[in-house]
Amino acid sequence: MNGAQSLIRTLVDAGVDVCFSNPGTSEMHFVAALDTVPEMRGVLGLSEGVVTGAADGYARIAEKPAATLLHLGPGLGNGLANLHNARRAHTPIVNIIGDHATYHKKYDAPLQSDIKAIAGSLEGWVRSSDSTTNVGADAAAAVAASQDAPGRVATLILPADVSWGDGGVAAAPVPPRGPLAVEESTVKSIAEILRTGEPVALLFGGPATREAGLRAISRIATATGAKPLVETFPARLERGAGLPTFERLGYLAEQATSQLDGAKHVIVAGAKAPVSFFAYPGKPSVLVPEGAQVHTLAELGDDVVGALEALADELAPDTEPVLQQANRPALPSGPLTVQNWVEVIGALLPEGAIISDEANTSGWTLPAATAGAPRHDVLTLTGGAIGQGLPVATGAAVAAPDRPVIALQSDGSALYTISALWTQARENLNVTTVLLNNRAYAILRMELQRVGAEDSGPKANDLLDLSRPDMDFVKIAQGLGVPATRATTAEDLAAQFRRALAEPGPHLIEAAIP
Amino acid sequence: MNGAQSLIRTLVDAGVDVCFSNPGTSEMHFVAALDTVPEMRGVLGLSEGVVTGAADGYARIAEKPAATLLHLGPGLGNGLANLHNARRAHTPIVNIIGDHATYHKKYDAPLQSDIKAIAGSLEGWVRSSDSTTNVGADAAAAVAASQDAPGRVATLILPADVSWGDGGVAAAPVPPRGPLAVEESTVKSIAEILRTGEPVALLFGGPATREAGLRAISRIATATGAKPLVETFPARLERGAGLPTFERLGYLAEQATSQLDGAKHVIVAGAKAPVSFFAYPGKPSVLVPEGAQVHTLAELGDDVVGALEALADELAPDTEPVLQQANRPALPSGPLTVQNWVEVIGALLPEGAIISDEANTSGWTLPAATAGAPRHDVLTLTGGAIGQGLPVATGAAVAAPDRPVIALQSDGSALYTISALWTQARENLNVTTVLLNNRAYAILRMELQRVGAEDSGPKANDLLDLSRPDMDFVKIAQGLGVPATRATTAEDLAAQFRRALAEPGPHLIEAAIP
């Protein structure tokens, strides 16, 4: 077999059987090899941000990596923003980048660039495979590296001649390194702090935002009075009726400061000590209250859930978690507003839904409206690089064909990776996109004030305005092969959302929000 | 004034008065400062590939740099592919990237990443401005660095606190370093080779693809019998009636090999010795015929045109250049084909047009069909990173509001940066896009064969197929605010092309090519 065939065979044997792809000439042998390994599924994206975002969404739901297939340095560049989000989510991704043949690189052909330097910025794992014989083993190492706790982007650079050469050897899977156990003494010392009765905030993230972690945290909080806070942008947060529900730490520093106010101790588990998303003139970067101490129960890469369960067993052996009751908002009526659209979602969210949330400023009140809805997963904008929402929804739908995927997408962020809709149509994915069109980079209008640039004039405001011309997302979606409608009232949105959920395949609803 | 104001004032004083922008929170003080410097024009793009490609197209026509405004590492990543093309075009760009405040970086906030590492891959000029006092001088240095011969991407990283701090000082323009004169002895020794009468290919590029260079080359070729060849992907090629016309070196190695066949000497001027765009199994990377010698008249960064004129004066003091006669194809009729659509363009191309050519496989015969059209400029895909065409057309139209801009765009490449259409609508730019929809990555179908992967099956072919669903570019364009029509016959295309040229503002014509 050739190098490409050994690579794909190795991936499949290690459980990686979906490859989100945007190939070019240097990847043609990889593409040809797809037909020799029937278990591997190739999914085409029309731009690399779709490919990398889909791989992120896939792994957040499938709990195993997908592969990507990108074309040299420019392809990696186009995919870098969503790889950045995946890096912050600690999502395992096997990021395959075709390169010039090893002997061709010295000629500095037009598409030559420093792929390793660009991939290095992801602070994951990077290797360029240097021989056909080794590419199988390199692939097995990449799969393991991507899954070594807590998960990362593993970039495998694949020179064209390594891909087309004969003598490929499929390699056996390499077991990834699991999370490190937290020492009992650490659990005991954290328990001591919680027993003092002093005000404690318990900030948690990573693997703790799933059911087992949430239950342990609820027990700890119930027994001790500690205040649990979910990290601001969890990769995958399990929510809804029957699960404990907690606040997320606010995106705005002033929200977060208020949530943490009064805490004498901040205990972190699978999350970092809270810092402001951006710096603002005259405001602190660190959000830990003055005089409060930060204590680490478990780092990312540790067995965060195990440590939380041990802490719960120590502090609250007989305490049951407090579970969210089923409770939906009533269906609202009248013209759509930034308040009422989330009530429609809360009222109608189907059982087992996956929400890809890039609603941004239009979605501030979404968590409250959906807390008592049937159990669901929320995938958030982990790295702050907008353009994640539609691709992540696409990948999640590939991972879970039997679950309804809901993409809540703001207009300003949508255009970076809008062609994800085409991939949804091609793969007949069950994704319902609600496109919140407020015709502005609304978050930047707010940020322009918050950074103290109050004296902005018409030129500044014009750069944050997405009208002139208004975008028609119904037409854009239809042009990309996705059925689409427009809602201007809560009744419209409810009727269209119900219909979209009832029909297979992707749909888009443009919700006009003032 | 604050740092941002001093930066913008310095840019304007150095002649940089357009800033293609996709800002975020860390750039808000820059955005606010736009209103304090009335000469600076901000142009919004909805994704960074539009911003960087527009800056490239602008400078190719304006002959001076534009600035960009990008948001941290992910924004740079999204813009990297078109910066790669600009790097290969040696386009001057002042690439401004907002960053976290200097004191905030150590907290590794979600959007933190290694901007310098990513920007370094462009092999241009990179500096992070470290104080408000210096940012004006840094900006002046960046403008000069971008224009030092032969031109490059100069990246200035702007931390938020440097931007918002008081005490900014506008700096005077720094004169860029002009091209180096080529020594007379070099010109004489090249002349000696040409006087031998041995077969010579004269491969030229960079600044030599404009009128003065073309005239000198025509004189040299006429007097000596040397065979002139334009580099494969010139940044800006002047063409049409009244100018000398030359072949471009073929994209496919087999074309190029045939064009160079028999040459004993390859003289290069402002171009690199020819290498294959990609490597192919069993085929050479270097396209110089075996036994032929390569001689350099002028490197990029040298005074290429001056050297060619000196060589022409030495070899052909009394020879006039051979100029292309006016000559247009007849208007074809019948269903559109890959052959006849270029005849429509050739028949109707207006005087002074700027063509942004990303027609790829649909445009093989375009050069022949437009050679005798009125004088025009052609901007090509210099770095091979697709998704350049619509943004470059956008920037060219900003640079030359009185010239008709024609974007010839293949479907596969269009989706990377489709939102360029929205910027065209917003700025009311006079761009006519002819979107060649053959519903495939046709070039990859060809490359799949050329790399020797003939045994590809249905999964491979599916990844190169852009039907299922078919895209409707008329709807997509309308959704982005650009009037659009569909042509299926040559008559349709001619009527719609005429109408689009006659009306101000952008238009898109989807041309259905089998």
PDB file of N, CA and C in Angstrom, chain A residues 52 56 60 79-93 118-125 150-154 235 272 300 382-384 388, chain B residues 73-74 105 107-115 118:
ATOM      1  N   THR A  52     -12.345  22.692   9.877  1.00  0.00           N
ATOM      2  CA  THR A  52     -11.765  22.596  11.222  1.00  0.00           C
ATOM      3  C   THR A  52     -12.831  22.772  12.300  1.00  0.00           C
ATOM      4  N   ASP A  56     -14.057  20.034  15.193  1.00  0.00           N
ATOM      5  CA  ASP A  56     -14.214  20.391  16.605  1.00  0.00           C
ATOM      6  C   ASP A  56     -15.586  19.940  17.118  1.00  0.00           C
ATOM      7  N   ARG A  60     -16.435  17.017  20.030  1.00  0.00           N
ATOM      8  CA  ARG A  60     -17.097  17.387  21.292  1.00  0.00           C
ATOM      9  C   ARG A  60     -18.271  16.442  21.573  1.00  0.00           C
ATOM     10  N   GLY A  79      -8.022  27.642   8.168  1.00  0.00           N
ATOM     11  CA  GLY A  79      -8.650  26.829   9.207  1.00  0.00           C
ATOM     12  C   GLY A  79      -8.210  27.177  10.614  1.00  0.00           C
ATOM     13  N   LEU A  80      -7.319  28.159  10.744  1.00  0.00           N
ATOM     14  CA  LEU A  80      -6.650  28.374  12.026  1.00  0.00           C
ATOM     15  C   LEU A  80      -7.582  28.912  13.117  1.00  0.00           C
ATOM     16  N   ALA A  81      -8.521  29.769  12.758  1.00  0.00           N
ATOM     17  CA  ALA A  81      -9.380  30.376  13.781  1.00  0.00           C
ATOM     18  C   ALA A  81     -10.194  29.295  14.493  1.00  0.00           C
ATOM     19  N   ASN A  82     -10.760  28.368  13.737  1.00  0.00           N
ATOM     20  CA  ASN A  82     -11.532  27.325  14.415  1.00  0.00           C
ATOM     21  C   ASN A  82     -10.638  26.275  15.075  1.00  0.00           C
ATOM     22  N   LEU A  83      -9.416  26.112  14.614  1.00  0.00           N
ATOM     23  CA  LEU A  83      -8.463  25.285  15.370  1.00  0.00           C
ATOM     24  C   LEU A  83      -8.098  25.966  16.682  1.00  0.00           C
ATOM     25  N   HIS A  84      -8.032  27.288  16.662  1.00  0.00           N
ATOM     26  CA  HIS A  84      -7.807  28.030  17.906  1.00  0.00           C
ATOM     27  C   HIS A  84      -8.938  27.762  18.903  1.00  0.00           C
ATOM     28  N   ASN A  85     -10.167  27.806  18.410  1.00  0.00           N
ATOM     29  CA  ASN A  85     -11.299  27.481  19.302  1.00  0.00           C
ATOM     30  C   ASN A  85     -11.198  26.043  19.817  1.00  0.00           C
ATOM     31  N   ALA A  86     -10.795  25.125  18.947  1.00  0.00           N
ATOM     32  CA  ALA A  86     -10.644  23.719  19.354  1.00  0.00           C
ATOM     33  C   ALA A  86      -9.533  23.577  20.391  1.00  0.00           C
ATOM     34  N   ARG A  87      -8.457  24.319  20.195  1.00  0.00           N
ATOM     35  CA  ARG A  87      -7.361  24.312  21.176  1.00  0.00           C
ATOM     36  C   ARG A  87      -7.876  24.722  22.547  1.00  0.00           C
ATOM     37  N   ARG A  88      -8.696  25.770  22.600  1.00  0.00           N
ATOM     38  CA  ARG A  88      -9.217  26.243  23.880  1.00  0.00           C
ATOM     39  C   ARG A  88     -10.254  25.270  24.445  1.00  0.00           C
ATOM     40  N   ALA A  89     -10.906  24.518  23.564  1.00  0.00           N
ATOM     41  CA  ALA A  89     -11.871  23.505  24.022  1.00  0.00           C
ATOM     42  C   ALA A  89     -11.176  22.205  24.421  1.00  0.00           C
ATOM     43  N   HIS A  90      -9.883  22.096  24.166  1.00  0.00           N
ATOM     44  CA  HIS A  90      -9.141  20.847  24.343  1.00  0.00           C
ATOM     45  C   HIS A  90      -9.793  19.709  23.577  1.00  0.00           C
ATOM     46  N   THR A  91     -10.200  20.019  22.373  1.00  0.00           N
ATOM     47  CA  THR A  91     -10.809  19.029  21.499  1.00  0.00           C
ATOM     48  C   THR A  91      -9.719  18.229  20.800  1.00  0.00           C
ATOM     49  N   PRO A  92      -9.816  16.902  20.809  1.00  0.00           N
ATOM     50  CA  PRO A  92      -8.865  16.119  20.018  1.00  0.00           C
ATOM     51  C   PRO A  92      -9.190  16.228  18.529  1.00  0.00           C
ATOM     52  N   ILE A  93      -8.203  16.634  17.746  1.00  0.00           N
ATOM     53  CA  ILE A  93      -8.343  16.698  16.285  1.00  0.00           C
ATOM     54  C   ILE A  93      -7.047  16.181  15.675  1.00  0.00           C
ATOM     55  N   ILE A 118       3.228  27.970  11.580  1.00  0.00           N
ATOM     56  CA  ILE A 118       1.816  28.333  11.758  1.00  0.00           C
ATOM     57  C   ILE A 118       1.151  27.333  12.710  1.00  0.00           C
ATOM     58  N   ALA A 119       1.394  26.035  12.476  1.00  0.00           N
ATOM     59  CA  ALA A 119       0.772  25.008  13.320  1.00  0.00           C
ATOM     60  C   ALA A 119       1.289  25.096  14.756  1.00  0.00           C
ATOM     61  N   GLY A 120       2.524  25.517  14.911  1.00  0.00           N
ATOM     62  CA  GLY A 120       3.102  25.639  16.249  1.00  0.00           C
ATOM     63  C   GLY A 120       2.328  26.599  17.131  1.00  0.00           C
ATOM     64  N   SER A 121       1.672  27.577  16.513  1.00  0.00           N
ATOM     65  CA  SER A 121       0.916  28.557  17.306  1.00  0.00           C
ATOM     66  C   SER A 121      -0.251  27.899  18.042  1.00  0.00           C
ATOM     67  N   LEU A 122      -0.603  26.680  17.666  1.00  0.00           N
ATOM     68  CA  LEU A 122      -1.717  25.993  18.341  1.00  0.00           C
ATOM     69  C   LEU A 122      -1.271  25.289  19.614  1.00  0.00           C
ATOM     70  N   GLU A 123       0.035  25.281  19.871  1.00  0.00           N
ATOM     71  CA  GLU A 123       0.574  24.715  21.113  1.00  0.00           C
ATOM     72  C   GLU A 123       0.074  23.301  21.357  1.00  0.00           C
ATOM     73  N   GLY A 124      -0.059  22.537  20.282  1.00  0.00           N
ATOM     74  CA  GLY A 124      -0.473  21.146  20.415  1.00  0.00           C
ATOM     75  C   GLY A 124       0.695  20.227  20.106  1.00  0.00           C
ATOM     76  N   TRP A 125       0.508  19.363  19.124  1.00  0.00           N
ATOM     77  CA  TRP A 125       1.518  18.388  18.720  1.00  0.00           C
ATOM     78  C   TRP A 125       1.682  18.577  17.233  1.00  0.00           C
ATOM     79  N   PRO A 150      -5.409  16.667  28.379  1.00  0.00           N
ATOM     80  CA  PRO A 150      -6.857  16.828  28.236  1.00  0.00           C
ATOM     81  C   PRO A 150      -7.346  16.927  26.802  1.00  0.00           C
ATOM     82  N   GLY A 151      -6.536  16.612  25.815  1.00  0.00           N
ATOM     83  CA  GLY A 151      -6.961  16.721  24.414  1.00  0.00           C
ATOM     84  C   GLY A 151      -6.369  17.937  23.741  1.00  0.00           C
ATOM     85  N   ARG A 152      -6.061  17.782  22.462  1.00  0.00           N
ATOM     86  CA  ARG A 152      -5.389  18.882  21.745  1.00  0.00           C
ATOM     87  C   ARG A 152      -5.471  18.649  20.229  1.00  0.00           C
ATOM     88  N   VAL A 153      -5.035  19.665  19.484  1.00  0.00           N
ATOM     89  CA  VAL A 153      -4.901  19.537  18.042  1.00  0.00           C
ATOM     90  C   VAL A 153      -3.543  18.905  17.751  1.00  0.00           C
ATOM     91  N   ALA A 154      -3.550  17.751  17.090  1.00  0.00           N
ATOM     92  CA  ALA A 154      -2.313  17.095  16.678  1.00  0.00           C
ATOM     93  C   ALA A 154      -2.191  17.249  15.166  1.00  0.00           C
ATOM     94  N   ALA A 235     -16.689  23.760  26.611  1.00  0.00           N
ATOM     95  CA  ALA A 235     -16.694  23.057  25.325  1.00  0.00           C
ATOM     96  C   ALA A 235     -18.009  22.312  25.127  1.00  0.00           C
ATOM     97  N   LYS A 272      -9.241  27.559  34.571  1.00  0.00           N
ATOM     98  CA  LYS A 272      -8.176  28.458  34.997  1.00  0.00           C
ATOM     99  C   LYS A 272      -8.746  29.513  35.930  1.00  0.00           C
ATOM    100  N   LEU A 300      -6.638  20.900  34.234  1.00  0.00           N
ATOM    101  CA  LEU A 300      -6.977  20.188  33.012  1.00  0.00           C
ATOM    102  C   LEU A 300      -5.872  19.175  32.762  1.00  0.00           C
ATOM    103  N   THR A 382     -15.495  28.580  22.530  1.00  0.00           N
ATOM    104  CA  THR A 382     -14.440  28.395  23.529  1.00  0.00           C
ATOM    105  C   THR A 382     -13.272  29.363  23.405  1.00  0.00           C
ATOM    106  N   GLY A 383     -12.895  29.687  22.179  1.00  0.00           N
ATOM    107  CA  GLY A 383     -11.694  30.503  21.991  1.00  0.00           C
ATOM    108  C   GLY A 383     -11.988  31.937  21.616  1.00  0.00           C
ATOM    109  N   GLY A 384     -13.267  32.264  21.488  1.00  0.00           N
ATOM    110  CA  GLY A 384     -13.633  33.634  21.167  1.00  0.00           C
ATOM    111  C   GLY A 384     -13.444  34.017  19.709  1.00  0.00           C
ATOM    112  N   GLN A 388     -17.483  30.087  14.444  1.00  0.00           N
ATOM    113  CA  GLN A 388     -17.451  28.702  14.889  1.00  0.00           C
ATOM    114  C   GLN A 388     -18.814  28.018  14.782  1.00  0.00           C
TER     115      GLN A 388
ATOM    116  N   GLY B  73      -4.634  36.749  16.730  1.00  0.00           N
ATOM    117  CA  GLY B  73      -4.140  35.630  15.939  1.00  0.00           C
ATOM    118  C   GLY B  73      -5.192  34.983  15.052  1.00  0.00           C
ATOM    119  N   PRO B  74      -6.405  34.721  15.570  1.00  0.00           N
ATOM    120  CA  PRO B  74      -7.417  34.127  14.690  1.00  0.00           C
ATOM    121  C   PRO B  74      -7.768  35.013  13.496  1.00  0.00           C
ATOM    122  N   LYS B 105      -1.273  39.959  28.384  1.00  0.00           N
ATOM    123  CA  LYS B 105      -0.886  38.775  27.607  1.00  0.00           C
ATOM    124  C   LYS B 105      -0.501  37.607  28.518  1.00  0.00           C
ATOM    125  N   TYR B 107      -1.753  36.455  31.017  1.00  0.00           N
ATOM    126  CA  TYR B 107      -2.853  35.685  31.614  1.00  0.00           C
ATOM    127  C   TYR B 107      -3.425  34.637  30.658  1.00  0.00           C
ATOM    128  N   ASP B 108      -2.915  34.592  29.432  1.00  0.00           N
ATOM    129  CA  ASP B 108      -3.373  33.579  28.477  1.00  0.00           C
ATOM    130  C   ASP B 108      -4.899  33.574  28.366  1.00  0.00           C
ATOM    131  N   ALA B 109      -5.477  34.762  28.183  1.00  0.00           N
ATOM    132  CA  ALA B 109      -6.928  34.873  27.979  1.00  0.00           C
ATOM    133  C   ALA B 109      -7.311  34.114  26.704  1.00  0.00           C
ATOM    134  N   PRO B 110      -8.598  33.802  26.560  1.00  0.00           N
ATOM    135  CA  PRO B 110      -8.996  32.884  25.490  1.00  0.00           C
ATOM    136  C   PRO B 110      -8.477  33.240  24.090  1.00  0.00           C
ATOM    137  N   LEU B 111      -8.413  34.537  23.757  1.00  0.00           N
ATOM    138  CA  LEU B 111      -7.981  34.883  22.402  1.00  0.00           C
ATOM    139  C   LEU B 111      -6.468  35.054  22.259  1.00  0.00           C
ATOM    140  N   GLN B 112      -5.715  34.751  23.322  1.00  0.00           N
ATOM    141  CA  GLN B 112      -4.259  34.855  23.247  1.00  0.00           C
ATOM    142  C   GLN B 112      -3.690  33.789  22.306  1.00  0.00           C
ATOM    143  N   SER B 113      -2.792  34.186  21.411  1.00  0.00           N
ATOM    144  CA  SER B 113      -2.012  33.205  20.644  1.00  0.00           C
ATOM    145  C   SER B 113      -0.754  33.888  20.128  1.00  0.00           C
ATOM    146  N   ASP B 114       0.109  33.124  19.509  1.00  0.00           N
ATOM    147  CA  ASP B 114       1.427  33.623  19.110  1.00  0.00           C
ATOM    148  C   ASP B 114       1.337  34.296  17.736  1.00  0.00           C
ATOM    149  N   ILE B 115       0.967  35.562  17.740  1.00  0.00           N
ATOM    150  CA  ILE B 115       0.763  36.303  16.491  1.00  0.00           C
ATOM    151  C   ILE B 115       2.062  36.402  15.709  1.00  0.00           C
ATOM    152  N   ILE B 118       2.827  33.301  13.623  1.00  0.00           N
ATOM    153  CA  ILE B 118       1.977  33.170  12.428  1.00  0.00           C
ATOM    154  C   ILE B 118       2.412  34.189  11.378  1.00  0.00           C
TER     155      ILE B 118
END
